[in-house]
Coordinates of N, CA and C in Angstrom, one line a residue:
X872 N -9.8 -29.3 -71.7 CA -9.4 -29.8 -70.4 C -8.1 -29.0 -70.0
X873 N -8.0 -28.4 -68.9 CA -6.8 -27.7 -68.4 C -6.1 -28.6 -67.4
X874 N -4.8 -28.6 -67.5 CA -4.0 -29.4 -66.6 C -3.1 -28.6 -65.8
X875 N -3.2 -28.7 -64.5 CA -2.3 -28.0 -63.5 C -1.2 -28.9 -63.0
X876 N -0.1 -28.2 -62.8 CA 1.1 -29.0 -62.2 C 2.0 -28.0 -61.5
X877 N 2.9 -28.6 -60.7 CA 3.9 -27.8 -60.0 C 3.7 -27.7 -58.5
X878 N 2.6 -28.2 -58.0 CA 2.4 -28.2 -56.5 C 3.4 -29.1 -55.8
X879 N 3.3 -29.1 -54.5 CA 4.1 -29.9 -53.7 C 4.1 -29.3 -52.2
X880 N 5.1 -29.7 -51.5 CA 5.3 -29.3 -50.1 C 6.5 -28.3 -50.0
X881 N 6.2 -27.2 -49.5 CA 7.3 -26.2 -49.3 C 7.2 -25.6 -47.9
X882 N 8.3 -25.0 -47.5 CA 8.3 -24.3 -46.2 C 7.9 -22.9 -46.3
X883 N 7.3 -22.3 -45.3 CA 7.0 -20.9 -45.3 C 8.1 -20.0 -45.7
X884 N 7.8 -19.0 -46.5 CA 8.9 -18.1 -47.0 C 9.5 -18.5 -48.3
X885 N 9.3 -19.8 -48.7 CA 9.9 -20.3 -50.0 C 9.0 -20.0 -51.1
X886 N 9.4 -20.4 -52.3 CA 8.7 -20.1 -53.6 C 8.3 -21.4 -54.3
X887 N 7.4 -21.2 -55.2 CA 6.9 -22.4 -56.0 C 6.3 -21.8 -57.3
X888 N 6.4 -22.5 -58.4 CA 5.8 -22.0 -59.6 C 4.8 -23.1 -60.1
X889 N 3.6 -22.7 -60.4 CA 2.6 -23.6 -60.9 C 2.4 -23.4 -62.4
X890 N 2.1 -24.4 -63.1 CA 1.9 -24.4 -64.6 C 0.5 -24.8 -64.9
X891 N -0.1 -24.1 -66.0 CA -1.4 -24.5 -66.5 C -1.2 -24.6 -68.0
X892 N -1.6 -25.8 -68.5 CA -1.6 -26.1 -69.9 C -2.9 -26.7 -70.3
X893 N -3.1 -26.7 -71.7 CA -4.3 -27.3 -72.2 C -4.0 -28.7 -72.8
X894 N -4.8 -29.7 -72.4 CA -4.5 -31.0 -73.0 C -5.1 -31.0 -74.4
X895 N -6.1 -30.2 -74.7 CA -6.6 -30.0 -76.0 C -6.9 -28.6 -76.2
X896 N -6.7 -28.1 -77.4 CA -6.9 -26.7 -77.7 C -5.8 -25.8 -77.3
X897 N -6.0 -24.6 -77.1 CA -5.0 -23.6 -76.7 C -5.5 -22.6 -75.7
X898 N -4.6 -22.1 -74.9 CA -4.9 -21.2 -73.8 C -5.0 -19.7 -74.4
X899 N -4.4 -19.6 -75.6 CA -4.3 -18.2 -76.2 C -5.6 -17.5 -76.4
X900 N -6.7 -18.3 -76.5 CA -8.0 -17.7 -76.8 C -8.8 -17.3 -75.6
X901 N -8.1 -17.5 -74.4 CA -8.9 -17.3 -73.2 C -8.2 -16.4 -72.2
X902 N -9.0 -15.7 -71.4 CA -8.5 -15.1 -70.2 C -8.4 -16.3 -69.2
X903 N -7.2 -16.4 -68.5 CA -7.0 -17.6 -67.7 C -6.7 -17.1 -66.3
X904 N -7.3 -17.8 -65.3 CA -7.2 -17.5 -63.9 C -6.7 -18.7 -63.1
X905 N -6.1 -18.4 -62.0 CA -5.8 -19.4 -61.0 C -6.8 -19.3 -59.8
X906 N -7.3 -20.4 -59.4 CA -8.2 -20.4 -58.3 C -7.7 -21.4 -57.3
X907 N -8.1 -21.3 -56.0 CA -7.7 -22.3 -55.0 C -8.8 -22.6 -54.1
X908 N -8.7 -23.8 -53.5 CA -9.6 -24.2 -52.5 C -8.9 -24.9 -51.4
X909 N -9.0 -24.3 -50.2 CA -8.5 -24.9 -49.0 C -9.5 -25.8 -48.3
X910 N -9.0 -26.7 -47.5 CA -10.0 -27.6 -46.8 C -11.0 -26.8 -46.1
X911 N -12.3 -27.2 -46.3 CA -13.4 -26.6 -45.6 C -13.8 -25.2 -46.0
X912 N -13.1 -24.7 -47.1 CA -13.4 -23.4 -47.6 C -13.9 -23.5 -49.1
X913 N -14.6 -22.4 -49.5 CA -15.0 -22.3 -50.9 C -13.8 -22.0 -51.8
X914 N -14.0 -22.3 -53.0 CA -12.9 -22.0 -54.0 C -12.9 -20.5 -54.2
X915 N -11.7 -19.9 -54.3 CA -11.6 -18.5 -54.4 C -10.6 -18.2 -55.6
X916 N -10.8 -17.0 -56.2 CA -9.9 -16.6 -57.3 C -8.7 -16.0 -56.7
X917 N -7.6 -16.3 -57.3 CA -6.2 -15.9 -56.9 C -5.7 -14.8 -57.8
X918 N -5.7 -15.1 -59.1 CA -5.1 -14.2 -60.1 C -5.6 -14.6 -61.4
X919 N -5.6 -13.6 -62.4 CA -5.9 -13.9 -63.7 C -5.2 -13.0 -64.7
X920 N -5.1 -13.5 -66.0 CA -4.4 -12.7 -67.0 C -5.3 -12.7 -68.2
X921 N -5.4 -11.6 -68.8 CA -6.2 -11.4 -70.0 C -5.5 -11.9 -71.3
X922 N -6.3 -12.3 -72.2 CA -5.8 -13.0 -73.4 C -5.2 -12.0 -74.4
X923 N -5.6 -10.8 -74.5 CA -5.2 -9.9 -75.5 C -4.1 -8.9 -75.1
X924 N -4.3 -8.5 -73.8 CA -3.4 -7.4 -73.3 C -2.4 -7.9 -72.2
X925 N -2.6 -9.2 -71.8 CA -1.9 -9.7 -70.6 C -2.1 -8.8 -69.4
X926 N -3.2 -8.1 -69.4 CA -3.7 -7.5 -68.1 C -3.8 -8.5 -67.0
X927 N -3.3 -8.1 -65.8 CA -3.4 -9.1 -64.7 C -4.1 -8.5 -63.5
X928 N -4.6 -9.3 -62.7 CA -5.2 -8.9 -61.4 C -5.0 -9.9 -60.4
X929 N -5.0 -9.5 -59.1 CA -4.7 -10.4 -58.0 C -5.7 -10.2 -56.8
X930 N -5.9 -11.3 -56.1 CA -6.6 -11.2 -54.9 C -5.7 -10.4 -53.9
X931 N -6.3 -9.7 -53.0 CA -5.6 -8.9 -52.0 C -4.6 -9.8 -51.2
X932 N -5.0 -11.0 -50.9 CA -4.2 -11.9 -50.1 C -2.9 -12.3 -50.7
X933 N -2.7 -12.1 -52.0 CA -1.5 -12.6 -52.7 C -0.8 -11.5 -53.4
X934 N -1.3 -10.3 -53.4 CA -0.7 -9.1 -54.0 C 0.7 -8.9 -53.5
X935 N 1.7 -8.7 -54.4 CA 3.0 -8.5 -54.0 C 3.8 -9.8 -53.8
X936 N 3.1 -10.9 -53.8 CA 3.8 -12.2 -53.5 C 3.7 -13.1 -54.8
X937 N 2.6 -13.1 -55.4 CA 2.3 -13.9 -56.6 C 2.4 -13.1 -57.9
X938 N 2.8 -13.8 -58.9 CA 2.9 -13.2 -60.2 C 2.3 -14.2 -61.2
X939 N 1.4 -13.8 -62.1 CA 0.9 -14.6 -63.1 C 1.4 -14.1 -64.4
X940 N 1.8 -15.1 -65.3 CA 2.3 -14.7 -66.6 C 2.1 -15.8 -67.6
X941 N 2.1 -15.4 -68.9 CA 2.0 -16.4 -70.0 C 3.3 -16.6 -70.7
X942 N 3.5 -17.8 -71.1 CA 4.6 -18.1 -72.0 C 3.9 -18.4 -73.3
X943 N 3.9 -17.5 -74.3 CA 3.1 -17.6 -75.4 C 3.5 -18.7 -76.3
X944 N 4.8 -19.0 -76.5 CA 5.3 -20.0 -77.3 C 4.9 -21.4 -76.7
X945 N 5.1 -21.5 -75.4 CA 4.8 -22.8 -74.8 C 3.3 -22.9 -74.5
X946 N 2.5 -21.9 -74.7 CA 1.1 -21.9 -74.5 C 0.8 -22.3 -73.1
X947 N 1.5 -21.7 -72.2 CA 1.4 -22.1 -70.7 C 1.1 -20.8 -69.9
X948 N 0.3 -20.9 -68.9 CA 0.1 -19.8 -67.9 C 0.8 -20.3 -66.6
X949 N 1.6 -19.5 -66.1 CA 2.3 -19.8 -64.8 C 1.8 -18.9 -63.7
X950 N 1.9 -19.5 -62.5 CA 1.7 -18.7 -61.3 C 3.0 -18.8 -60.4
X951 N 3.7 -17.7 -60.4 CA 4.9 -17.7 -59.6 C 4.5 -17.2 -58.2
X952 N 4.8 -18.1 -57.2 CA 4.4 -17.8 -55.8 C 5.6 -17.6 -54.9
X953 N 5.8 -16.5 -54.4 CA 6.9 -16.2 -53.5 C 6.4 -15.9 -52.1
X954 N 7.3 -16.0 -51.1 CA 7.0 -15.7 -49.7 C 5.7 -16.4 -49.3
X955 N 5.7 -17.7 -49.6 CA 4.6 -18.5 -49.3 C 4.3 -18.6 -47.8
X956 N 3.0 -18.6 -47.5 CA 2.5 -18.7 -46.1 C 1.7 -19.9 -45.9
X957 N 1.5 -20.3 -44.7 CA 0.7 -21.5 -44.4 C -0.7 -21.4 -45.0
X958 N -1.2 -20.2 -45.0 CA -2.6 -19.9 -45.5 C -2.7 -20.1 -47.0
X959 N -1.6 -20.2 -47.7 CA -1.6 -20.5 -49.1 C -1.9 -21.9 -49.4
X960 N -1.9 -22.8 -48.4 CA -2.1 -24.2 -48.6 C -3.5 -24.4 -49.2
X961 N -3.5 -25.1 -50.3 CA -4.8 -25.3 -51.0 C -4.6 -26.2 -52.2
X962 N -5.6 -26.6 -52.8 CA -5.5 -27.2 -54.2 C -5.7 -26.0 -55.1
X963 N -4.8 -25.9 -56.1 CA -4.8 -24.8 -57.0 C -5.3 -25.4 -58.4
X964 N -6.2 -24.6 -59.0 CA -6.8 -24.9 -60.3 C -6.6 -23.7 -61.2
X965 N -6.6 -24.0 -62.5 CA -6.7 -23.0 -63.5 C -7.9 -23.1 -64.3
X966 N -8.4 -22.0 -64.8 CA -9.7 -22.1 -65.5 C -9.8 -20.8 -66.3
X967 N -10.6 -20.8 -67.4 CA -10.9 -19.6 -68.1 C -11.8 -18.7 -67.2
X968 N -11.5 -17.4 -67.3 CA -12.3 -16.5 -66.4 C -13.2 -15.6 -67.2
X969 N -14.1 -15.0 -66.6 CA -15.0 -14.0 -67.2 C -14.2 -12.7 -67.3
X970 N -14.7 -11.7 -68.0 CA -14.0 -10.5 -68.2 C -15.0 -9.3 -68.2
X971 N -14.5 -8.1 -68.0 CA -15.2 -6.9 -68.1 C -14.3 -5.9 -68.8
X972 N -14.8 -5.3 -69.9 CA -14.1 -4.3 -70.7 C -12.7 -4.9 -71.1
X973 N -12.7 -6.1 -71.5 CA -11.5 -6.8 -72.0 C -10.4 -7.0 -70.9
X974 N -10.9 -6.9 -69.6 CA -10.0 -7.2 -68.5 C -10.6 -8.4 -67.7
X975 N -9.7 -9.3 -67.5 CA -10.2 -10.5 -66.8 C -10.6 -10.1 -65.3
X976 N -11.5 -10.9 -64.8 CA -11.9 -10.8 -63.4 C -11.8 -12.1 -62.8
X977 N -11.8 -12.1 -61.4 CA -11.6 -13.4 -60.7 C -12.9 -14.1 -60.5
X978 N -13.6 -14.3 -61.6 CA -14.8 -15.1 -61.6 C -14.8 -16.0 -62.8
X979 N -15.5 -17.1 -62.7 CA -15.5 -18.1 -63.8 C -16.9 -18.8 -63.8
X980 N -17.3 -19.2 -65.0 CA -18.5 -20.1 -65.1 C -18.0 -21.4 -65.6
X981 N -16.8 -21.7 -65.4 CA -16.2 -22.9 -65.9 C -16.7 -24.1 -65.1
X982 N -17.0 -25.2 -65.7 CA -17.6 -26.3 -65.0 C -16.7 -27.6 -65.1
X983 N -15.8 -27.6 -66.0 CA -15.0 -28.8 -66.2 C -13.6 -28.7 -65.5
X984 N -13.7 -28.6 -64.2 CA -12.5 -28.4 -63.4 C -11.6 -29.7 -63.5
X985 N -10.3 -29.4 -63.5 CA -9.4 -30.5 -63.6 C -9.1 -31.1 -62.2
X986 N -8.0 -31.8 -62.1 CA -7.6 -32.4 -60.8 C -7.0 -31.4 -59.8
X987 N -6.5 -30.3 -60.4 CA -5.8 -29.3 -59.6 C -4.4 -29.8 -59.2
X988 N -3.7 -29.0 -58.5 CA -2.4 -29.4 -57.9 C -2.3 -28.9 -56.5
X989 N -2.0 -29.8 -55.6 CA -1.9 -29.5 -54.2 C -0.7 -28.8 -53.8
X990 N -0.9 -27.7 -53.1 CA 0.3 -26.9 -52.5 C 0.1 -27.0 -51.0
X991 N 1.1 -27.4 -50.4 CA 1.1 -27.5 -48.9 C 2.3 -26.6 -48.4
X992 N 2.0 -25.6 -47.6 CA 3.1 -24.8 -47.0 C 3.1 -25.0 -45.5
X993 N 4.2 -25.6 -45.1 CA 4.3 -26.1 -43.7 C 5.8 -26.2 -43.4
X994 N 6.0 -25.9 -42.1 CA 7.4 -26.1 -41.6 C 7.6 -27.5 -41.0

């Protein structure tokens, strides 16, 4: 079970950091991604980080604004979000991702989604 936290209400242009931890087990054995789902839209991949190389990838909509990173000692994956826009408003989830050639991709076959954390960007 993965647990997301750090959401809230922020103004456009501001920053927020989300955290992903495991209530059981460890994140170290997995490529981990952040996904989000806005009202009326399908869930989409935002960013992921590979387990062995810390290779990262981002959706075009967040490139240059979001940064994903691992804190290996804390066994936590973070999503640092800067220059937030209203279109970033969504429930954010973390999940293990699929990979190709040891590089994570923004796809998952994960079924046990957690509660997610709501981010609202509004003035």
